[in-house]
Tab-separated table of C-alpha atoms and ligand atoms in Angstrom:
chain	number	residue	atom	x	y	z
A	1	MET	CA	-10.342	-32.014	-53.333
A	2	MET	CA	-14.333	-31.932	-52.546
A	3	ALA	CA	-16.434	-32.627	-55.673
A	4	CYS	CA	-18.815	-29.630	-56.356
A	5	ARG	CA	-21.857	-30.257	-58.215
A	6	LEU	CA	-21.929	-26.327	-59.127
A	7	SER	CA	-20.728	-24.835	-62.022
A	8	GLY	CA	-17.226	-23.401	-61.853
A	9	SER	CA	-17.229	-19.571	-60.342
A	10	LYS	CA	-20.283	-20.239	-57.909
A	11	CYS	CA	-18.576	-23.734	-56.804
A	12	GLN	CA	-15.728	-21.460	-55.844
A	13	SER	CA	-17.940	-18.953	-53.810
A	14	PHE	CA	-19.969	-21.469	-52.198
A	15	SER	CA	-16.398	-23.081	-50.731
A	16	ALA	CA	-15.287	-19.746	-49.654
A	17	LEU	CA	-18.417	-18.985	-47.769
A	18	THR	CA	-18.720	-22.639	-46.134
A	19	LEU	CA	-15.096	-21.602	-44.903
A	20	LEU	CA	-15.600	-18.074	-44.144
A	21	GLY	CA	-18.590	-19.377	-42.125
A	22	ILE	CA	-16.678	-21.940	-40.308
A	23	VAL	CA	-14.152	-19.722	-39.487
A	24	LEU	CA	-16.462	-17.202	-37.889
A	25	LEU	CA	-18.176	-20.048	-35.833
A	26	ILE	CA	-14.535	-21.137	-34.650
A	27	HIS	CA	-13.990	-17.544	-33.562
A	28	ILE	CA	-17.122	-17.093	-32.014
A	29	LEU	CA	-17.523	-20.078	-29.938
A	30	VAL	CA	-13.707	-20.424	-29.363
A	31	PRO	CA	-12.933	-16.684	-28.142
A	32	SER	CA	-8.964	-16.164	-29.141
A	33	ASN	CA	-6.294	-15.338	-26.609
A	34	ALA	CA	-5.931	-11.560	-27.258
A	35	GLN	CA	-10.121	-11.487	-27.166
A	36	SER	CA	-9.992	-12.800	-23.718
A	37	GLU	CA	-6.889	-10.765	-22.859
A	38	ASP	CA	-9.154	-8.134	-23.831
A	39	SER	CA	-11.861	-8.862	-21.955
A	40	LEU	CA	-10.178	-9.186	-18.968
A	41	LEU	CA	-8.437	-5.965	-19.129
A	42	VAL	CA	-11.762	-4.393	-19.659
A	43	LYS	CA	-13.003	-6.082	-16.385
A	44	ALA	CA	-9.749	-4.886	-14.440
A	45	ARG	CA	-10.547	-1.239	-15.834
A	46	ARG	CA	-13.759	-1.137	-13.671
A	47	PHE	CA	-12.297	-2.233	-10.650
A	48	PHE	CA	-8.559	-0.526	-10.440
A	49	GLN	CA	-6.957	2.732	-11.604
A	50	PRO	CA	-3.747	3.073	-12.717
A	51	LEU	CA	-1.155	5.412	-10.466
A	52	SER	CA	-0.507	8.506	-11.806
A	53	GLU	CA	2.231	10.744	-10.140
A	54	GLU	CA	0.277	13.410	-9.262
A	55	THR	CA	-0.711	13.127	-5.399
A	56	ALA	CA	-1.228	16.885	-4.234
A	57	THR	CA	-5.140	18.133	-3.628
A	58	PRO	CA	-5.858	21.189	-2.945
A	59	LYS	CA	-6.087	20.718	1.016
A	60	PHE	CA	-2.732	19.199	0.870
A	61	PRO	CA	-0.546	21.334	-1.483
A	62	MET	CA	2.907	20.357	-2.169
A	63	THR	CA	5.474	22.514	-3.182
A	64	ARG	CA	9.713	21.606	-3.448
A	65	GLU	CA	10.351	23.524	-0.199
A	66	LEU	CA	7.836	21.230	1.794
A	67	VAL	CA	8.825	18.869	0.249
A	68	GLU	CA	12.517	19.193	0.788
A	69	LEU	CA	12.211	19.877	4.685
A	70	GLY	CA	9.941	16.870	5.048
A	71	ARG	CA	12.562	14.717	3.316
A	72	ALA	CA	15.029	15.754	5.734
A	73	LEU	CA	12.983	15.342	8.936
A	74	PHE	CA	12.007	11.841	7.598
A	75	PHE	CA	15.668	10.843	8.060
A	76	ASP	CA	16.522	12.847	10.663
A	77	PRO	CA	17.061	10.553	13.863
A	78	ARG	CA	17.894	13.959	15.856
A	79	LEU	CA	14.025	14.310	16.079
A	80	SER	CA	14.222	11.440	18.601
A	81	PHE	CA	13.915	11.264	22.322
A	82	ASP	CA	17.338	9.549	22.399
A	83	GLY	CA	18.866	10.681	18.809
A	84	THR	CA	18.809	7.277	17.555
A	85	VAL	CA	15.260	6.821	15.835
A	86	SER	CA	14.276	8.453	12.378
A	87	CYS	CA	11.044	7.689	10.557
A	88	ALA	CA	13.125	6.015	7.960
A	89	ARG	CA	14.442	3.327	11.044
A	90	CYS	CA	10.953	1.905	10.796
A	91	HIS	CA	10.121	2.840	7.057
A	92	GLN	CA	13.419	1.858	5.464
A	93	PRO	CA	13.958	2.189	1.693
A	94	SER	CA	16.245	-0.726	1.079
A	95	LEU	CA	12.918	-2.732	2.475
A	96	TYR	CA	10.331	-0.973	0.408
A	97	GLY	CA	9.125	1.237	3.235
A	98	THR	CA	9.144	-1.372	6.395
A	99	ASP	CA	11.034	-3.009	8.546
A	100	ALA	CA	10.897	-6.507	7.883
A	101	LEU	CA	10.027	-6.809	11.517
A	102	PRO	CA	6.547	-8.522	13.042
A	103	LYS	CA	6.221	-5.763	15.595
A	104	SER	CA	8.729	-2.412	15.263
A	105	VAL	CA	11.259	-1.582	17.814
A	106	GLY	CA	11.167	2.190	18.879
A	107	VAL	CA	13.768	4.218	20.884
A	108	GLU	CA	15.091	2.333	23.838
A	109	ASN	CA	14.271	-0.429	22.237
A	110	ARG	CA	10.510	-0.469	23.245
A	111	PRO	CA	8.202	-2.739	21.186
A	112	ASN	CA	5.425	-1.570	19.070
A	113	PRO	CA	1.992	-3.583	19.579
A	114	ARG	CA	1.674	-3.596	15.845
A	115	ASN	CA	3.491	-4.105	12.350
A	116	ALA	CA	5.152	-1.409	10.150
A	117	PRO	CA	3.136	-1.192	7.031
A	118	THR	CA	5.245	0.529	4.160
A	119	ILE	CA	5.079	4.115	3.552
A	120	LEU	CA	4.996	3.844	-0.304
A	121	ASN	CA	1.593	5.183	-1.675
A	122	ALA	CA	0.561	5.402	1.876
A	123	ALA	CA	-1.109	8.438	0.994
A	124	LEU	CA	-3.431	7.105	-1.392
A	125	GLN	CA	-5.626	5.530	1.345
A	126	PHE	CA	-8.628	6.845	2.723
A	127	SER	CA	-6.807	7.197	6.693
A	128	ALA	CA	-3.505	5.843	8.114
A	129	HIS	CA	-2.559	3.084	10.483
A	130	TRP	CA	-4.261	-0.345	11.053
A	131	TYR	CA	-6.975	1.292	12.830
A	132	GLY	CA	-7.442	3.918	10.634
A	133	ASP	CA	-6.856	6.350	13.573
A	134	ARG	CA	-5.175	9.103	11.743
A	135	THR	CA	-6.886	10.901	9.278
A	136	SER	CA	-4.299	11.405	6.711
A	137	VAL	CA	-0.275	11.259	6.354
A	138	GLU	CA	0.219	14.789	7.545
A	139	ASP	CA	-1.794	13.806	11.190
A	140	GLN	CA	-0.137	10.753	11.016
A	141	ALA	CA	3.375	12.217	11.155
A	142	ALA	CA	2.845	14.769	13.092
A	143	MET	CA	1.613	12.644	16.238
A	144	SER	CA	4.258	10.121	15.065
A	145	LEU	CA	6.907	12.451	16.468
A	146	LEU	CA	5.526	12.022	20.133
A	147	GLY	CA	5.099	8.512	19.588
A	148	PRO	CA	5.970	6.942	23.364
A	149	ALA	CA	7.157	3.391	21.228
A	150	SER	CA	8.816	5.382	18.098
A	151	PHE	CA	10.456	9.123	18.778
A	152	GLY	CA	9.429	8.995	22.570
A	153	ASN	CA	9.330	12.719	23.254
A	154	LEU	CA	6.933	13.914	25.909
A	155	ASP	CA	5.866	16.756	24.283
A	156	PHE	CA	6.356	18.502	20.924
A	157	SER	CA	8.721	21.405	22.735
A	158	SER	CA	11.542	19.212	23.218
A	159	VAL	CA	11.543	18.245	19.674
A	160	LYS	CA	11.666	21.572	19.079
A	161	ALA	CA	14.779	21.861	20.696
A	162	LYS	CA	16.385	18.973	18.691
A	163	ILE	CA	15.188	21.116	15.526
A	164	LYS	CA	16.508	24.147	16.947
A	165	ALA	CA	19.637	23.080	17.733
A	166	VAL	CA	20.224	22.213	13.751
A	167	SER	CA	20.663	25.528	12.543
A	168	GLY	CA	20.266	24.680	9.035
A	169	TYR	CA	16.761	23.727	9.886
A	170	GLU	CA	15.525	27.723	10.283
A	171	LYS	CA	16.342	28.583	6.907
A	172	MET	CA	14.350	25.190	5.413
A	173	PHE	CA	11.182	25.831	7.670
A	174	ALA	CA	11.239	29.872	6.537
A	175	MET	CA	11.389	28.750	2.838
A	176	ALA	CA	8.658	25.785	3.630
A	177	PHE	CA	6.450	28.558	5.371
A	178	PRO	CA	7.283	32.083	3.887
A	179	SER	CA	4.322	33.611	5.618
A	180	GLU	CA	5.008	32.569	9.071
A	181	LYS	CA	6.678	34.057	12.165
A	182	ASP	CA	7.286	31.361	14.068
A	183	PRO	CA	6.971	28.211	11.720
A	184	VAL	CA	8.277	25.278	13.853
A	185	THR	CA	5.225	23.589	14.682
A	186	GLN	CA	4.018	20.148	15.233
A	187	GLN	CA	1.568	20.710	12.596
A	188	ASN	CA	3.727	22.012	10.450
A	189	CYS	CA	6.294	19.113	10.877
A	190	GLY	CA	3.189	16.813	9.945
A	191	LYS	CA	2.392	19.186	6.824
A	192	ALA	CA	6.473	18.673	5.707
A	193	ILE	CA	6.378	15.151	6.305
A	194	GLY	CA	3.481	14.336	4.449
A	195	ALA	CA	4.056	16.924	1.309
A	196	TYR	CA	7.052	14.555	0.886
A	197	GLU	CA	5.216	11.377	1.856
A	198	ARG	CA	2.825	12.335	-1.367
A	199	THR	CA	5.862	11.868	-2.903
A	200	LEU	CA	6.343	8.844	-2.526
A	201	VAL	CA	4.259	6.755	-5.312
A	202	THR	CA	5.309	3.773	-7.401
A	203	PRO	CA	3.885	3.051	-10.601
A	204	ALA	CA	4.317	-0.494	-11.356
A	205	PRO	CA	3.994	-2.586	-14.773
A	206	PHE	CA	0.365	-3.522	-13.618
A	207	ASP	CA	-0.320	-0.198	-14.154
A	208	ASN	CA	1.166	-0.197	-17.631
A	209	TYR	CA	-1.277	-3.132	-18.184
A	210	LEU	CA	-4.323	-0.800	-16.870
A	211	ARG	CA	-2.971	1.813	-19.579
A	212	GLY	CA	-3.217	-0.733	-22.151
A	213	ALA	CA	0.121	-2.305	-21.981
A	214	ALA	CA	-1.417	-6.150	-22.610
A	215	LYS	CA	1.919	-7.377	-23.088
A	216	THR	CA	3.263	-6.233	-20.031
A	217	LEU	CA	1.798	-9.436	-17.859
A	218	SER	CA	3.039	-12.733	-17.822
A	219	ALA	CA	0.651	-15.856	-18.297
A	220	GLY	CA	0.985	-16.629	-14.763
A	221	ALA	CA	0.226	-13.001	-13.923
A	222	VAL	CA	-2.929	-12.968	-16.177
A	223	ALA	CA	-4.217	-15.896	-14.345
A	224	GLY	CA	-3.430	-14.405	-11.020
A	225	LEU	CA	-5.202	-11.274	-12.220
A	226	THR	CA	-8.301	-13.312	-13.100
A	227	GLU	CA	-8.284	-15.095	-10.108
A	228	PHE	CA	-8.328	-11.913	-7.931
A	229	LEU	CA	-11.387	-10.996	-9.473
A	230	ALA	CA	-13.268	-14.262	-9.471
A	231	THR	CA	-12.124	-15.068	-6.095
A	232	GLY	CA	-13.721	-11.717	-4.799
A	233	CYS	CA	-10.352	-10.251	-3.499
A	234	VAL	CA	-11.187	-7.178	-5.493
A	235	SER	CA	-13.871	-6.579	-3.627
A	236	CYS	CA	-11.895	-5.207	-0.791
A	237	HIS	CA	-8.347	-4.901	-2.351
A	238	GLY	CA	-9.671	-2.372	-5.385
A	239	GLY	CA	-9.181	1.246	-6.915
A	240	ILE	CA	-5.952	2.681	-7.144
A	241	ALA	CA	-4.629	1.533	-3.770
A	242	LEU	CA	-6.127	-1.895	-4.337
A	243	GLY	CA	-7.613	-1.183	-0.825
A	244	GLY	CA	-6.811	1.489	1.907
A	245	ARG	CA	-10.995	2.221	1.097
A	246	GLU	CA	-12.179	0.782	4.049
A	247	PHE	CA	-12.745	-1.272	7.248
A	248	ARG	CA	-13.378	-4.523	7.545
A	249	LYS	CA	-13.535	-7.496	9.945
A	250	PHE	CA	-10.156	-9.768	9.580
A	251	GLY	CA	-11.762	-12.868	10.087
A	252	ILE	CA	-15.142	-13.312	8.684
A	253	PHE	CA	-15.205	-16.804	8.119
A	254	GLY	CA	-13.377	-17.636	11.299
A	255	ASP	CA	-11.227	-16.404	14.102
A	256	TYR	CA	-8.038	-14.775	12.449
A	257	TRP	CA	-5.719	-15.872	15.392
A	258	GLU	CA	-6.678	-19.437	14.700
A	259	LEU	CA	-5.088	-19.203	11.324
A	260	THR	CA	-2.334	-16.806	11.571
A	261	GLY	CA	-1.222	-17.973	15.355
A	262	SER	CA	-1.057	-14.707	16.339
A	263	SER	CA	0.457	-14.826	20.243
A	264	LYS	CA	-1.853	-11.834	21.142
A	265	VAL	CA	-5.445	-11.260	19.758
A	266	ASP	CA	-6.008	-7.729	18.714
A	267	LYS	CA	-9.389	-6.144	18.805
A	268	GLY	CA	-8.501	-3.922	15.911
A	269	ARG	CA	-11.080	-0.692	15.841
A	270	PHE	CA	-12.867	-1.889	18.726
A	271	ASN	CA	-9.984	-0.270	20.738
A	272	VAL	CA	-10.482	3.056	19.202
A	273	THR	CA	-14.403	3.256	19.251
A	274	ASN	CA	-15.468	0.698	21.896
A	275	ASP	CA	-18.649	-0.329	19.164
A	276	PRO	CA	-18.736	-3.945	19.241
A	277	ALA	CA	-19.590	-3.710	15.645
A	278	ASP	CA	-15.727	-2.902	15.301
A	279	LEU	CA	-14.739	-6.173	17.103
A	280	TYR	CA	-11.514	-7.388	15.285
A	281	VAL	CA	-12.188	-4.751	12.230
A	282	PHE	CA	-8.784	-3.146	10.806
A	283	LYS	CA	-8.484	-0.887	7.818
A	284	VAL	CA	-7.812	-2.864	4.681
A	285	PRO	CA	-4.310	-2.328	3.389
A	286	GLY	CA	-3.371	-1.564	-0.300
A	287	LEU	CA	-1.253	-4.096	-1.618
A	288	ARG	CA	1.005	-2.357	-3.818
A	289	ASN	CA	4.727	-3.759	-3.871
A	290	VAL	CA	3.294	-6.262	-1.170
A	291	SER	CA	5.715	-8.644	-2.536
A	292	MET	CA	8.172	-6.688	-0.906
A	293	THR	CA	6.985	-5.850	2.560
A	294	PRO	CA	7.006	-9.264	4.496
A	295	PRO	CA	6.228	-10.262	7.466
A	296	TYR	CA	2.092	-9.909	6.332
A	297	PHE	CA	-1.001	-8.526	8.712
A	298	HIS	CA	-1.534	-6.174	11.461
A	299	ASP	CA	0.711	-8.057	13.781
A	300	GLY	CA	3.025	-9.334	11.263
A	301	SER	CA	2.347	-12.818	12.237
A	302	VAL	CA	2.242	-14.307	8.582
A	303	GLU	CA	5.854	-14.706	6.945
A	304	THR	CA	5.257	-15.506	3.135
A	305	LEU	CA	3.010	-13.749	0.511
A	306	SER	CA	1.585	-17.114	-0.691
A	307	GLN	CA	0.527	-18.274	3.152
A	308	ALA	CA	-1.069	-14.369	3.641
A	309	ILE	CA	-3.090	-15.260	0.079
A	310	ARG	CA	-4.439	-18.786	1.488
A	311	LEU	CA	-5.282	-17.136	4.482
A	312	MET	CA	-7.613	-14.327	3.020
A	313	ALA	CA	-9.149	-16.834	0.998
A	314	ASP	CA	-10.133	-18.898	4.085
A	315	LEU	CA	-10.998	-16.227	6.422
A	316	GLN	CA	-12.558	-13.271	4.074
A	317	ILE	CA	-14.364	-15.563	1.321
A	318	GLY	CA	-14.977	-18.905	3.082
A	319	LYS	CA	-12.535	-20.675	-0.299
A	320	LYS	CA	-9.609	-23.054	0.009
A	321	LEU	CA	-7.134	-22.139	-2.905
A	322	SER	CA	-5.475	-24.627	-5.016
A	323	ASP	CA	-1.490	-24.132	-4.781
A	324	GLN	CA	-1.958	-23.023	-8.451
A	325	GLN	CA	-4.437	-20.507	-7.613
A	326	VAL	CA	-2.355	-19.099	-5.110
A	327	ASP	CA	1.031	-19.434	-7.250
A	328	SER	CA	-0.664	-17.167	-9.996
A	329	MET	CA	-1.807	-14.528	-7.510
A	330	VAL	CA	1.651	-14.133	-6.333
A	331	ASP	CA	2.865	-13.738	-9.771
A	332	PHE	CA	-0.206	-11.126	-10.280
A	333	LEU	CA	0.584	-8.872	-6.784
A	334	ASP	CA	4.628	-8.938	-8.384
A	335	THR	CA	3.331	-6.738	-11.089
A	336	LEU	CA	2.413	-3.897	-8.736
A	337	THR	CA	6.046	-4.033	-7.254
A	338	GLY	CA	7.113	-0.597	-8.987
A	339	LYS	CA	10.560	1.296	-8.844
A	340	LEU	CA	11.608	3.094	-5.343
A	341	PRO	CA	11.237	7.318	-6.089
A	342	VAL	CA	14.790	8.590	-6.480
A	343	GLY	CA	14.181	10.881	-3.571
A	344	TYR	CA	13.177	7.933	-0.899
A	345	ALA	CA	16.395	5.616	-2.588
A	346	VAL	CA	19.195	7.960	-1.735
A	347	PRO	CA	18.556	9.337	1.557
A	348	PRO	CA	19.146	13.277	1.791
A	349	THR	CA	22.341	14.599	3.375
A	350	LEU	CA	20.927	16.407	6.467
A	351	PRO	CA	22.019	19.813	7.882
A	352	PRO	CA	24.883	19.770	10.201
A	353	GLY	CA	24.374	20.056	13.818
A	354	GLY	CA	24.869	17.785	17.048
A	355	PHE	CA	22.064	15.843	18.880
A	356	LYS	CA	20.454	17.628	21.680
A	357	ALA	CA	19.072	15.801	24.822
A	358	ARG	CA	16.383	17.562	26.754
B	1	HEC	C1	9.468	2.703	15.954
B	1	HEC	C2	8.868	2.424	14.392
B	1	HEC	C3	8.451	3.463	13.726
B	1	HEC	C4	8.542	4.985	13.837
B	1	HEC	C5	9.966	5.691	13.826
B	1	HEC	C6	7.612	5.526	12.607
B	1	HEC	N1	7.124	4.342	12.422
B	1	HEC	FE1	5.140	4.618	10.660
B	1	HEC	N2	5.045	2.873	11.657
B	1	HEC	C7	4.887	2.511	12.240
B	1	HEC	C8	3.789	1.302	12.898
B	1	HEC	C9	4.451	0.067	13.748
B	1	HEC	C10	3.045	1.631	12.196
B	1	HEC	C11	1.562	0.937	12.513
B	1	HEC	C12	0.887	1.556	13.372
B	1	HEC	C13	-0.559	0.812	13.639
B	1	HEC	O1	-1.300	0.806	12.584
B	1	HEC	O2	-0.889	0.666	14.808
B	1	HEC	C14	3.230	2.802	11.642
B	1	HEC	C15	2.517	3.152	10.213
B	1	HEC	C16	2.787	4.336	9.549
B	1	HEC	C17	1.700	4.840	9.009
B	1	HEC	C18	0.506	4.605	8.254
B	1	HEC	C19	0.966	3.462	6.928
B	1	HEC	C20	-0.765	2.740	6.542
B	1	HEC	O3	-0.439	2.266	5.387
B	1	HEC	O4	-1.621	3.047	7.325
B	1	HEC	C21	2.430	5.954	8.089
B	1	HEC	C22	2.009	7.164	6.867
B	1	HEC	C23	3.855	5.920	8.965
B	1	HEC	N3	3.736	5.073	9.739
B	1	HEC	C24	4.983	7.180	8.690
B	1	HEC	C25	5.773	7.374	9.433
B	1	HEC	C26	6.688	8.558	9.752
B	1	HEC	C27	6.422	9.915	8.743
B	1	HEC	C28	6.869	8.906	11.039
B	1	HEC	C29	8.450	9.858	11.319
B	1	HEC	C30	7.955	10.851	11.848
B	1	HEC	C31	6.982	7.307	11.110
B	1	HEC	N4	6.177	6.935	10.432
B	1	HEC	C32	7.651	6.678	12.036
B	1	HEC	C33	6.285	1.752	13.162
B	1	HEC	C34	7.184	3.993	13.367
B	2	HEC	C1	-13.647	-8.424	3.105
B	2	HEC	C2	-12.427	-7.736	2.971
B	2	HEC	C3	-11.713	-8.873	2.263
B	2	HEC	C4	-11.453	-9.466	0.846
B	2	HEC	C5	-12.131	-9.953	0.553
B	2	HEC	C6	-10.251	-9.812	1.028
B	2	HEC	N1	-8.956	-9.033	1.996
B	2	HEC	FE1	-6.962	-9.024	1.744
B	2	HEC	N2	-7.235	-7.905	3.505
B	2	HEC	C7	-8.598	-7.436	4.764
B	2	HEC	C8	-7.865	-7.163	5.815
B	2	HEC	C9	-9.018	-5.790	6.622
B	2	HEC	C10	-6.845	-6.959	6.059
B	2	HEC	C11	-5.750	-6.584	6.831
B	2	HEC	C12	-5.770	-7.828	8.010
B	2	HEC	C13	-4.884	-7.633	9.182
B	2	HEC	O1	-3.650	-7.483	9.463
B	2	HEC	O2	-5.615	-7.377	10.065
B	2	HEC	C14	-6.211	-7.714	4.708
B	2	HEC	C15	-4.655	-8.214	4.063
B	2	HEC	C16	-4.726	-8.519	3.089
B	2	HEC	C17	-2.874	-9.040	3.076
B	2	HEC	C18	-1.416	-8.696	3.908
B	2	HEC	C19	-1.200	-7.016	3.715
B	2	HEC	C20	0.032	-6.558	4.282
B	2	HEC	O3	0.424	-5.827	3.875
B	2	HEC	O4	0.027	-7.174	5.454
B	2	HEC	C21	-2.984	-9.445	1.516
B	2	HEC	C22	-1.754	-10.180	0.888
B	2	HEC	C23	-4.391	-9.717	1.307
B	2	HEC	N3	-5.276	-9.300	2.171
B	2	HEC	C24	-4.578	-10.296	-0.013
B	2	HEC	C25	-5.680	-10.610	-0.521
B	2	HEC	C26	-6.436	-11.731	-1.267
B	2	HEC	C27	-4.853	-12.084	-2.225
B	2	HEC	C28	-7.221	-11.710	-1.310
B	2	HEC	C29	-8.489	-12.768	-2.070
B	2	HEC	C30	-7.970	-13.875	-1.573
B	2	HEC	C31	-8.188	-11.296	-0.480
B	2	HEC	N4	-6.759	-10.515	0.283
B	2	HEC	C32	-9.340	-10.723	0.335
B	2	HEC	C33	-9.572	-7.669	3.691
B	2	HEC	C34	-9.986	-8.648	2.712
């Protein structure tokens, strides 16, 4: 024990004070784990919002009848030109709302020019499609029924005939649109399917973290979140969907196709607007459930998430990531995988009726 020249109790309080001082100093100089975790959470909350299950808006109301009709239409192949393709063919529940193909295949094996993004949480984004050329999931669904490389229907009157051939739909449409005399319209199909899609949200472990359950994230995921913020991924992939809020050029620091090995060069939004400023510009995709939805990018040219992360850092930020940085970001992105909604995981029983060719 150290000798103390001061007498009795003074000596004791002096050493107690010194000890307190040292402890305080250590506390200030070396922040404890708990403290740095707290400041990470504070930072994360500035950039992300947790997902709530409520996605109806005044513009897009959801009633049980609308959702039930939309769910049936979503899973019904009888709406397609040849009776073989439903929305669920390219947006499969067991594949987290995708088809796992680089590019989708529609009726008569017609090839799609781009990769099918997941429909999970799609309604949270500011627009739909890689080009953002659909204003909402409702707009997307209504148009999709006539897509030449998806449903293959030439006009809505043939879709209507197919719907009318399934007698159970009459009652479902009447209940979903009680004030309308002839509710089987393209717009109403879009409204119903869109209302269903608005139910397809998947709260994930990361949302629990944002709400304050710090222990939800593994050490690897904490490191990955730190990297995601520090590297600057969050500048595009922030908000409630971790993306889906804006358009950005793919390949700010180089031609994307050099690194993705894309077989075709897709000019992005330029194809919609003809504006040179839109060359190679795409909608920034949301990253919820991204671990479950390979292959990646608008043309499905990249097979693994690690490779996609590496390319993003290279092309969008001009940074080379180490293997460790990439691995930790994979751990973080894993925490965005939520549970499939029951109304999606289990396909509905459809009203009986045959397929009507026309
Ligand atoms: C043949 C496959 C196929 C079918 C059938 C299909 N889709 Fe898609 N879906 C795609 C592809 C491919 C894209 C991307 C299109 C693009 O951006 O060019 C897409 C995009 C979407 C998006 C936009 C997602 C986002 O993040 O931007 C939504 C929502 C969607 N589909 C819902 C539906 C609905 C609802 C149906 C049924 C009415 C449907 N799809 C039928 C392949 C398909
Ligand atoms: C400047 C904006 C920007 C930044 C910064 C950015 N991204 Fe992206 N990200 C995009 C765009 C745009 C796409 C769509 C590219 C395409 O396929 O056309 C994308 C696509 C992705 C995809 C593929 C998603 C899918 O479903 O195919 C992943 C994964 C991804 N980004 C992760 C990251 C990570 C990790 C970082 C940080 C290293 C990052 N991004 C930084 C804009 C950005």
